[in-house]
XYZ file of C-alpha atoms in Angstrom:
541
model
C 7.823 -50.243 16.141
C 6.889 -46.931 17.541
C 3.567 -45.657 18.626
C 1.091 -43.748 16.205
C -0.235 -40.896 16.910
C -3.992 -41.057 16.620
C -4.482 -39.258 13.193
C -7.211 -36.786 14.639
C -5.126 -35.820 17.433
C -1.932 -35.022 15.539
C -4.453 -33.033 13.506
C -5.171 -30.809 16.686
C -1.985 -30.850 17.521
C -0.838 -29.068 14.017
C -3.813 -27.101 14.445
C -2.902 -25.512 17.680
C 1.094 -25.043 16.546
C -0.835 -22.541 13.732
C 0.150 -25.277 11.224
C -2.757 -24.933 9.126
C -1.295 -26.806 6.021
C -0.875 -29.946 7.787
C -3.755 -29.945 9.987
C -5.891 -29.594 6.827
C -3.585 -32.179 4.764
C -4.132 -34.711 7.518
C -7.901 -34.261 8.058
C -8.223 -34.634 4.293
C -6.743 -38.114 4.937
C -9.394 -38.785 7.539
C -12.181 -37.628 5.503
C -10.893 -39.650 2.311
C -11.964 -42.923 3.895
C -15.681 -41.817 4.514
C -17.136 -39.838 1.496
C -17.627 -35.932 2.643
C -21.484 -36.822 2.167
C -21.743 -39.515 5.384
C -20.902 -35.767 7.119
C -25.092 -34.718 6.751
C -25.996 -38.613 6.814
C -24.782 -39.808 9.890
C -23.463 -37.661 12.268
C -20.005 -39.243 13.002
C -18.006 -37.498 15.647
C -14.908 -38.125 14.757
C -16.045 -37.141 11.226
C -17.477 -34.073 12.396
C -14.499 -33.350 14.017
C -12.279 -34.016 11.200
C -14.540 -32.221 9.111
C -14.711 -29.051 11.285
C -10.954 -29.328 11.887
C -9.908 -29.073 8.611
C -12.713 -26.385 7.496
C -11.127 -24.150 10.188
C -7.815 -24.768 9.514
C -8.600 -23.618 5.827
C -10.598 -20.322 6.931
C -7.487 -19.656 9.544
C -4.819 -19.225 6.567
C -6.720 -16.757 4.839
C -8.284 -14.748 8.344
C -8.556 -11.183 7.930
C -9.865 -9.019 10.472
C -12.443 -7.572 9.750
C -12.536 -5.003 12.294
C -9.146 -3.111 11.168
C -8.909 -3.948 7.638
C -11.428 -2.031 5.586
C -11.163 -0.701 2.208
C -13.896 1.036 0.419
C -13.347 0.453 -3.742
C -14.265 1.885 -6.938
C -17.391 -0.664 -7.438
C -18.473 0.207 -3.703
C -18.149 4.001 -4.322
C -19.921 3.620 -7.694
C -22.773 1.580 -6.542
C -23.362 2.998 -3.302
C -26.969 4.045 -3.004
C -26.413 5.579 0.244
C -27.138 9.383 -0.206
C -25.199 11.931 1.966
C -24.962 15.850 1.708
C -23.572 17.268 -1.066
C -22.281 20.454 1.074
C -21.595 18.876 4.408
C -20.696 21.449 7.449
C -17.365 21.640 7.745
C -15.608 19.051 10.369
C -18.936 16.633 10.140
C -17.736 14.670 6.919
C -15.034 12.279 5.842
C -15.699 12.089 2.243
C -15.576 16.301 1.424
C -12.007 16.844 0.536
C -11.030 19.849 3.350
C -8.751 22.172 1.022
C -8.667 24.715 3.776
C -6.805 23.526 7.128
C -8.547 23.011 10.051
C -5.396 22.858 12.146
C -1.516 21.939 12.002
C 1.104 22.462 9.720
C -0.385 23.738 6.243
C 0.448 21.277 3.020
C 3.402 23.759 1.812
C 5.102 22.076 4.944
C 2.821 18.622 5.167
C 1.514 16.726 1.983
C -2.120 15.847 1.362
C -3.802 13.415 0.360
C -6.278 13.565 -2.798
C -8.827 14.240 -0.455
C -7.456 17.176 1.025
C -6.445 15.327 3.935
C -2.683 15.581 5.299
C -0.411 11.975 5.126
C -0.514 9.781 8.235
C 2.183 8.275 9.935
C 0.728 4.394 9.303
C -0.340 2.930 6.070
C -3.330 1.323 6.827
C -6.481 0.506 4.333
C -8.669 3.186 4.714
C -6.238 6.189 5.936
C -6.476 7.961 3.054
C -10.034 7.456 2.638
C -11.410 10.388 1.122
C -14.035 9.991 -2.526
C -12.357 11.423 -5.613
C -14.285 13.666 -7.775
C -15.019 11.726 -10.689
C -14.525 7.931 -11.965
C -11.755 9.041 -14.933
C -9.771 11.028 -11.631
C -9.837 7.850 -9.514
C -8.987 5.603 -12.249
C -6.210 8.395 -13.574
C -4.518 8.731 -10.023
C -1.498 6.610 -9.139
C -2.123 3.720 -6.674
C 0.089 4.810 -4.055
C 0.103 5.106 -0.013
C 0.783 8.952 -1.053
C -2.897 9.366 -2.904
C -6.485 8.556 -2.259
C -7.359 6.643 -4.890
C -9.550 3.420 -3.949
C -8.945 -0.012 -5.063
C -10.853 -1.027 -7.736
C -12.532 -3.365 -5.683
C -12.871 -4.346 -2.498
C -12.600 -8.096 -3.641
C -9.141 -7.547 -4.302
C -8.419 -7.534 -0.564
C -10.059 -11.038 -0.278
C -7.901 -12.769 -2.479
C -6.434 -15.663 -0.603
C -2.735 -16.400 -0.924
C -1.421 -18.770 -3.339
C -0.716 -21.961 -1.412
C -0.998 -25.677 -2.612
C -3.280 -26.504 0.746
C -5.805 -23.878 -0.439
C -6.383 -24.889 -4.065
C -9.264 -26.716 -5.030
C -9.180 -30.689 -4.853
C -8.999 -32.032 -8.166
C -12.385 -34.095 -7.915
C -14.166 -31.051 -6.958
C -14.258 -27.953 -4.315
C -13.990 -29.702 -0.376
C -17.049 -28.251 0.068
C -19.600 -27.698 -2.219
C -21.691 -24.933 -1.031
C -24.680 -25.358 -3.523
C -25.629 -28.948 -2.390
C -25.246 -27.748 1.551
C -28.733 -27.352 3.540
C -28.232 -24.818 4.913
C -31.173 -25.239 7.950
C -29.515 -28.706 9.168
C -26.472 -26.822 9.773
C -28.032 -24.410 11.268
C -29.919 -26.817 14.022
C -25.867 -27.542 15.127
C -23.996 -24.195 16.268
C -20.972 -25.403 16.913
C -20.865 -26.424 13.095
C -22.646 -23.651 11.700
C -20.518 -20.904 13.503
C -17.176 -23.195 11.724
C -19.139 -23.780 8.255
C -19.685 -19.714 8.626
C -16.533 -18.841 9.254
C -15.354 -20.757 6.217
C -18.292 -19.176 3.726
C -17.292 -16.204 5.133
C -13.727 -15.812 4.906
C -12.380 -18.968 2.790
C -15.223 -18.922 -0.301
C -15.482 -15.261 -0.174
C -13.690 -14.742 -3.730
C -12.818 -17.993 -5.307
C -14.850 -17.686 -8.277
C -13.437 -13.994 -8.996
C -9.456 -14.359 -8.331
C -8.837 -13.462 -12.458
C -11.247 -10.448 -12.497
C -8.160 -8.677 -9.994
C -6.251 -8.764 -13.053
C -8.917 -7.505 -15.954
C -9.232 -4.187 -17.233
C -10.774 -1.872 -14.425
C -14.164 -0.889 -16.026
C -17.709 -0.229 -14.148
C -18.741 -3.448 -16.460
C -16.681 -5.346 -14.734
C -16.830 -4.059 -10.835
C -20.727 -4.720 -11.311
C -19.884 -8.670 -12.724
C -17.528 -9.064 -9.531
C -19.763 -7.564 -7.255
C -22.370 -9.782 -8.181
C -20.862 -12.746 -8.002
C -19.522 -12.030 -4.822
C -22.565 -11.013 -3.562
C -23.751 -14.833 -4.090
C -21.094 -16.422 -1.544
C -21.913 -13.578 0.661
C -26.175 -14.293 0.397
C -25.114 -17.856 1.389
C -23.238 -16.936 4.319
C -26.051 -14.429 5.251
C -28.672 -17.221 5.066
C -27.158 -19.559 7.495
C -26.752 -16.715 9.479
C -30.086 -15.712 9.754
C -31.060 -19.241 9.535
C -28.590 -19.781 12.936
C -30.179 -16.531 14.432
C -33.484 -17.894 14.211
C -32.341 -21.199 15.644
C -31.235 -19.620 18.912
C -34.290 -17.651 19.155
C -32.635 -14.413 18.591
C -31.181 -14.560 21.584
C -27.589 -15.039 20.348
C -24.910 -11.968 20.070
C -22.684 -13.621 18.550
C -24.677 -14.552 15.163
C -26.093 -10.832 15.169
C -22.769 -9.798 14.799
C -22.176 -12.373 12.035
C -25.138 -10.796 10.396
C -24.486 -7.231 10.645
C -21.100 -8.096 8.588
C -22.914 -9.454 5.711
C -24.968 -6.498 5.934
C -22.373 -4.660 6.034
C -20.483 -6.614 3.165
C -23.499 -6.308 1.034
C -23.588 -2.681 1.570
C -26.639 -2.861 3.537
C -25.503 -0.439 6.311
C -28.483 0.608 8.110
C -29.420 -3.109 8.114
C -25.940 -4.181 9.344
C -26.689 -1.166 12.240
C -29.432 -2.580 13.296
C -27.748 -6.107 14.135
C -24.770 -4.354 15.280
C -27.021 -2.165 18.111
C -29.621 -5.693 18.793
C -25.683 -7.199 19.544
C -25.239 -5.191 21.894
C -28.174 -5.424 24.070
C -27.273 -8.599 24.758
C -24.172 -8.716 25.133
C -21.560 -6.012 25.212
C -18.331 -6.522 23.196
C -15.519 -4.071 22.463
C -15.352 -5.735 18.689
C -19.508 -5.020 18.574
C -18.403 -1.129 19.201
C -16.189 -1.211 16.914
C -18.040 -2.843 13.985
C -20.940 -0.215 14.520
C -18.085 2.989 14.459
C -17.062 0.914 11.019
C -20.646 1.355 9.926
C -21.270 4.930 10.902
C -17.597 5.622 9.225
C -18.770 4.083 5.951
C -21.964 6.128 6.206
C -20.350 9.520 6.338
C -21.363 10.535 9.811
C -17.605 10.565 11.851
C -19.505 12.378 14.870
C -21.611 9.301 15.428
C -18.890 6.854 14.946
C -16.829 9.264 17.880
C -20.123 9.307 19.965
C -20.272 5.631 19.649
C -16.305 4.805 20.506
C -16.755 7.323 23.745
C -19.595 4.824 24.639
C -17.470 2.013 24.464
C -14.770 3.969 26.073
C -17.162 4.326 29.404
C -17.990 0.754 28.760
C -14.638 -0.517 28.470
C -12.147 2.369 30.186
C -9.136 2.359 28.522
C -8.823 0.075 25.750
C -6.522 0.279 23.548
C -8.445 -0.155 20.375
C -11.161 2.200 20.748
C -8.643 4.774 21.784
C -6.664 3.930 18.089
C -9.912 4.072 17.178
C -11.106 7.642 17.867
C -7.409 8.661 17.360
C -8.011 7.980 13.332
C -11.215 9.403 13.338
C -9.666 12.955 14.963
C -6.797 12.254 12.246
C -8.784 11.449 9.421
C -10.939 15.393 10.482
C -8.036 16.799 10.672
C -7.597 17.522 14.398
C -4.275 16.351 14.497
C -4.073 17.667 17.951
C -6.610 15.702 19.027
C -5.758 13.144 17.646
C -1.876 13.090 19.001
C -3.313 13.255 22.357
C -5.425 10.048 21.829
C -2.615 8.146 20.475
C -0.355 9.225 23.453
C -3.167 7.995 25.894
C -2.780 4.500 23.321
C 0.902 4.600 24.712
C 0.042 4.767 27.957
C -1.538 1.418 27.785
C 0.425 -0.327 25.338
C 3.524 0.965 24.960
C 4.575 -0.762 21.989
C 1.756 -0.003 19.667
C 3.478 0.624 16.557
C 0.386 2.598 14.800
C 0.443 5.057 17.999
C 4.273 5.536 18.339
C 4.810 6.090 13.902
C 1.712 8.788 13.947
C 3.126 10.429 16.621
C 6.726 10.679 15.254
C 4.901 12.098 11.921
C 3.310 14.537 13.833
C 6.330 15.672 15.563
C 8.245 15.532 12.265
C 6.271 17.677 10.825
C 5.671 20.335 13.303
C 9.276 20.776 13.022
C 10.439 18.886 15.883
C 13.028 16.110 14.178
C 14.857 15.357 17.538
C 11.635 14.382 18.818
C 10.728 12.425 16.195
C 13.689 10.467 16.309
C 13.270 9.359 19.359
C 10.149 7.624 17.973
C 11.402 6.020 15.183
C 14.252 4.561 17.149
C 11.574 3.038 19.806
C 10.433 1.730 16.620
C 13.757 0.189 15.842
C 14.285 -1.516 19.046
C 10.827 -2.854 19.097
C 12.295 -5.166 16.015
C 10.075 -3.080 13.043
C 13.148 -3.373 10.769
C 11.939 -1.974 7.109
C 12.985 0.270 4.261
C 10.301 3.320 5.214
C 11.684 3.206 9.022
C 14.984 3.734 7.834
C 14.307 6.294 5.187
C 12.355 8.003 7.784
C 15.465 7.811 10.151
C 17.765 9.151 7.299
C 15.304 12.579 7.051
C 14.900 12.891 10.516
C 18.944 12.917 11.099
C 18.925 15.840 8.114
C 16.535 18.205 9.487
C 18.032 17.602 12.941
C 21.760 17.778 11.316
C 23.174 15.305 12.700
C 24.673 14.360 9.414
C 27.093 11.158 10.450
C 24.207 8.506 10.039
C 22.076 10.255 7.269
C 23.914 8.144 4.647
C 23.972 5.112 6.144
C 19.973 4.963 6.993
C 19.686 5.666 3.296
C 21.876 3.099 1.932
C 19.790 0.359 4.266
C 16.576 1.367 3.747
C 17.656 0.919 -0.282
C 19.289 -2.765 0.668
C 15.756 -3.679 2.253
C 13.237 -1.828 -0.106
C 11.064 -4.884 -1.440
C 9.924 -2.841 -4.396
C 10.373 -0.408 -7.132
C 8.240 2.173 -5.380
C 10.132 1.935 -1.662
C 13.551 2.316 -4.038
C 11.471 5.642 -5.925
C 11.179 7.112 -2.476
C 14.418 6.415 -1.025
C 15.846 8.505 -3.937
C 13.652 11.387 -3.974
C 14.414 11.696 -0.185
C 18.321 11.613 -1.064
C 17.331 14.542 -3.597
C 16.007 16.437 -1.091
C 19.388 15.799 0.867
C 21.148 17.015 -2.083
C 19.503 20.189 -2.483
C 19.889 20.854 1.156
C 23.573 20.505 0.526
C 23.513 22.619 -2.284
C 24.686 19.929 -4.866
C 22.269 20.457 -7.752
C 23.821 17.738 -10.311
C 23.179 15.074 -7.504
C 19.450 15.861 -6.366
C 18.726 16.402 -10.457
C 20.466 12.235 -10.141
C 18.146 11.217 -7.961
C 15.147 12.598 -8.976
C 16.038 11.464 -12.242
C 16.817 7.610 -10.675
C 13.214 8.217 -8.593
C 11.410 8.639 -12.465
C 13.327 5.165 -13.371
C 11.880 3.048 -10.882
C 8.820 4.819 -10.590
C 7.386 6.735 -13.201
C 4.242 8.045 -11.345
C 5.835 10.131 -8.584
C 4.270 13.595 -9.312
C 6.787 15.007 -6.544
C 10.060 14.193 -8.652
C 8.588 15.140 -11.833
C 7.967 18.874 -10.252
C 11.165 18.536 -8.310
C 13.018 17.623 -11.916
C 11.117 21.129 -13.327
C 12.512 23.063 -10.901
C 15.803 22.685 -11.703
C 15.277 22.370 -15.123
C 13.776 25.932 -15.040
C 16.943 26.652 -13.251
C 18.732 25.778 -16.098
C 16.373 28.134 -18.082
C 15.331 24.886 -20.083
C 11.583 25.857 -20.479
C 10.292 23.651 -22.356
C 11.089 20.434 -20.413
C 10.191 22.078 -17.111
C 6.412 23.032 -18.627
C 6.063 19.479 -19.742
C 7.075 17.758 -16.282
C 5.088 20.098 -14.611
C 2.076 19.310 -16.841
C 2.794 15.617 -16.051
C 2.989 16.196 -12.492
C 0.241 18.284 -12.555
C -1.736 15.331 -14.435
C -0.784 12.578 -11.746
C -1.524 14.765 -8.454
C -4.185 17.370 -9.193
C -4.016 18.022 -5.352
C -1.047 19.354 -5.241
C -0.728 22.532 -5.549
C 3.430 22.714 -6.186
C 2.959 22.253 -9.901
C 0.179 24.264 -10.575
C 1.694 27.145 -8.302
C 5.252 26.297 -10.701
C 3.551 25.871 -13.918
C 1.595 29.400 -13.264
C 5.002 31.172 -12.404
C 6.814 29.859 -15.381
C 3.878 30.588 -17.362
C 3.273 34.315 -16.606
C 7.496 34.812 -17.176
C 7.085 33.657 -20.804
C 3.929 35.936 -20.935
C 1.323 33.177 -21.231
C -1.000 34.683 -18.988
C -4.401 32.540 -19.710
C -2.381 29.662 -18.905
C -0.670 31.619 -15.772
C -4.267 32.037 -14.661
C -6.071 28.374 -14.787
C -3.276 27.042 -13.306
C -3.054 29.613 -10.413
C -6.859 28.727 -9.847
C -6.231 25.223 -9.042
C -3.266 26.021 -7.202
C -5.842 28.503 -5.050
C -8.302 25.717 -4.945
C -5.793 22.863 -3.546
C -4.135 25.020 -1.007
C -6.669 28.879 -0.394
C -4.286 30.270 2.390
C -0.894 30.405 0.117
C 0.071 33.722 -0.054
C 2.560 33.385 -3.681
C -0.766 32.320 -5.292
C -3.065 34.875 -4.282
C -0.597 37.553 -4.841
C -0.100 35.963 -8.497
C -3.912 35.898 -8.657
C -3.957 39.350 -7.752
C -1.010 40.328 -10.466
C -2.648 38.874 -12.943
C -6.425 40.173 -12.494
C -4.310 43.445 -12.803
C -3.093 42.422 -16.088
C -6.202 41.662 -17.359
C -7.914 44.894 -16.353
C -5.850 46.903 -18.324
C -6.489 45.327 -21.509
């Protein structure tokens, strides 16, 4: 007969293999022959150390960072009692939508966002950040990487994966957070920093999972905010409680505290711990949870000030480089912004963000060869998806080198994951088709776009052009009005809708619709010239 492994050590061992299921299945064997109680009654070590085992384990499979992951949602914008200038100067605010370009190509060549703000080159929460103008236009707007519109919620991030090891046990929760005291935890660090972690991260949203899926009212953002503002007042509390313990001497649990500030919205709170932090101890993730902070309050120029103080601090690192790079991207100084991410290269030269912004940026300052070469470095790295490929397949067209366009398309369909990847794959090959001059074929795929996705404002205006081609009014004026409906910052229907409008000698209509296209995009020239026309018209009635 073979030798056991001693239980807690295999435990470990699963633990450091990133085996989290296991780890926590086996220390759940451990603790079944002691009740979980003897854990605050007699301090056990090997019970303690099954105990904290197996509460890390748990808060490892559902780790976010917190640092790079941030989402603001409908409930946050709602609620926020923050107040910030209503007419901010221009370049000092994230949240003004900036319909007039600061710099770089202009949206008739690179789309915008809802907020005015043109389309990165990485999907990440938060890049198209940017507060809609009312609840109905937030609500209204399709949930898309193309748009600004927020999640309802920020809970809906937290929602923890669906795996057997994290469901509740069925004689009760493994650890009841209402019967915990709190200040005899707090009296250990080593288990208050894991029982923290867990609050934190693991109980964050387990009484709210359903409400993701419930009608998306203000009723209910307030209900799920509240409730999740309890687990987050209990986390906060043995904070503090952990804080006071060390005699406010410890960074690490003023960091801890500024992101439950934080969480709860308390921002100049969560500032405060963030700066204290600091003083004792300087940490790149510190700098970078206080630029979250000033981001969140509106005030970019601090957040900048803050990451060049890091920078001095820290020369050279790579995340408060990304860092500032977003901030410059998310203003608008693209070319600031390009340089920052080239300096990202420097020192990491396989930072994925970095190399996909800068290929957008070269894409779209109509420089496809160059661009190429960055999505290829992508493609060696290993980053094998549908939008990598799709990108490839444009970039080949506009630099006509037409052997391989097909192909990347007919890929990046074989890996697209959903019906919205598949929607964009064939509006791209529509675009193809109308560079080719085949007009059945893009009016095919704009037509297959609608069928898997029935939100993409771009097809629907693409489909009215050619339907006003085929001098088929009356369908073109009712996709335009729909695409006009999903993306009211685009200014391709409106512009469309005006045009077709004024030849059919509705000028009213010509006229509201030429506003908005004005208001999304000032500096196009076919709108004010239509403006123009029709102010005519109206003067000599």
């Amino acid at each position: 007969m073979g030798l056991e492994m001693d239980p807690l050590l295999q435990a470990w061992s699963y633990f450091r293999r990133r085996k989290f299921e296991q780890c926590s299945v086996v220390c759940g064997r451990i603790l079944d022959k002691e009740p979980y109680d003897q854990i605050e009654c007699c301090f056990l070590v090997s019970l303690q150390a099954a105990w904290s085992l197996k509460t890390r384990a748990q808060t490892e499979m559902v780790y976010v960072d917190e640092i790079d992951v941030d989402q603001e949602g409908i409930a946050e914008m709602t609620l926020d009692e923050n107040s910030i200038a209503q007419v901010a100067r221009p370049g000092t605010s994230l949240r003004q939508a900036t319909a007039k370009k600061l710099e770089g190509p202009s949206p008739a060549v690179r789309p915008v966002t809802q907020s005015g703000r043109p389309l990165t080159g990485f999907v990440r929460p938060g890049t198209q950040s940017g507060r809609p103008g009312t609840m109905e236009q937030a609500i209204r707007t399709p949930r898309t990487a193309h748009t600004a519109r927020p999640i309802t919620s920020a809970s809906g991030r937290y929602i923890r994966l669906g795996t057997a090891s994290m469901l509740t046990n069925p004689d009760g929760p493994f650890i009841n957070l209402s019967r915990l005291n709190l200040s005899k935890y707090a009296q250990s660090p080593n288990l208050a920093k894991t029982l923290f972690e867990y609050i934190f991260h693991h109980e964050n949203d387990v009484k709210n999972v359903r409400l993701y899926f419930l009608t998306f009212t203000l009723n209910i953002c307030i209900y799920c905010m509240s409730v999740r503002n309890n687990i987050k007042k209990q986390a906060l509390e043995l904070a503090a409680l952990a804080t006071e313990n060390a005699q406010y001497k410890d960074w690490w649990w003023k960091v801890q505290l500024g992101k439950c500030y934080y969480r709860l919205g308390l921002l100049r709170e969560a500032e405060n711990q963030f700066k204290s932090a600091l003083v004792h101890q300087d940490m790149v993730d510190t700098v970078l949870y206080l630029g979250k902070v000033y981001a969140r309050m509106d005030q970019p120029l601090t957040a900048l000030s803050m990451y060049k103080q890091g920078l001095d601090r820290f020369p050279k690192e790579v995340t408060l480089l990304c860092a500032v790079a977003r901030i410059h991207e998310e203003m608008n100084n693209l070319t600031s912004a390009t340089e920052y991410y080239k300096e990202v290269l420097k020192q990491d030269n396989t930072h994925v963000e970095a190399i996909a912004c800068i290929g957008s940026n070269h894409f779209y300052t109509d420089q496809p060869e160059i661009a190429l070469r960055f999505y290829r470095r992508l493609l060696q790295m290993g980053v094998y998806n549908c939008e990598l490929f799709n990108n490839l397949g444009l970039c080949c067209f506009y630099a006509q080198q037409y052997d391989i366009i097909l192909t990347s398309f007919e890929r990046a369909l074989s890996l697209a994951v959903n019906d919205e990847e598949v929607a964009d794959v064939w509006y791209n090959l529509g675009h193809v088709a109308v560079g080719i001059g085949d007009l059945n074929l893009a009016y095919q795929c704009f037509k297959l776009t609608l069928a898997n996705n029935n939100d993409h404002a771009e097809a629907y205006n693409n489909l009215a052009v050619l339907e006003m081609r085929k001098n088929h009014i009356e369908q073109a004026r009712a996709l335009l009005q729909t695409s006009a409906a999903l993306a009211p910052h685009m200014y391709e229907p409106h512009f469309n809708f005006a045009c077709l409008s004024d030849k059919i000698g509705d000028l009213q209509s010509s006229y509201v619709a030429a506003q908005k296209s004005a208001a999304a995009f000032p500096d196009h020239v076919e709108t004010q010239q239509l403006l123009e026309k029709l102010r005519q018209h109206f003067a000599m009635i």
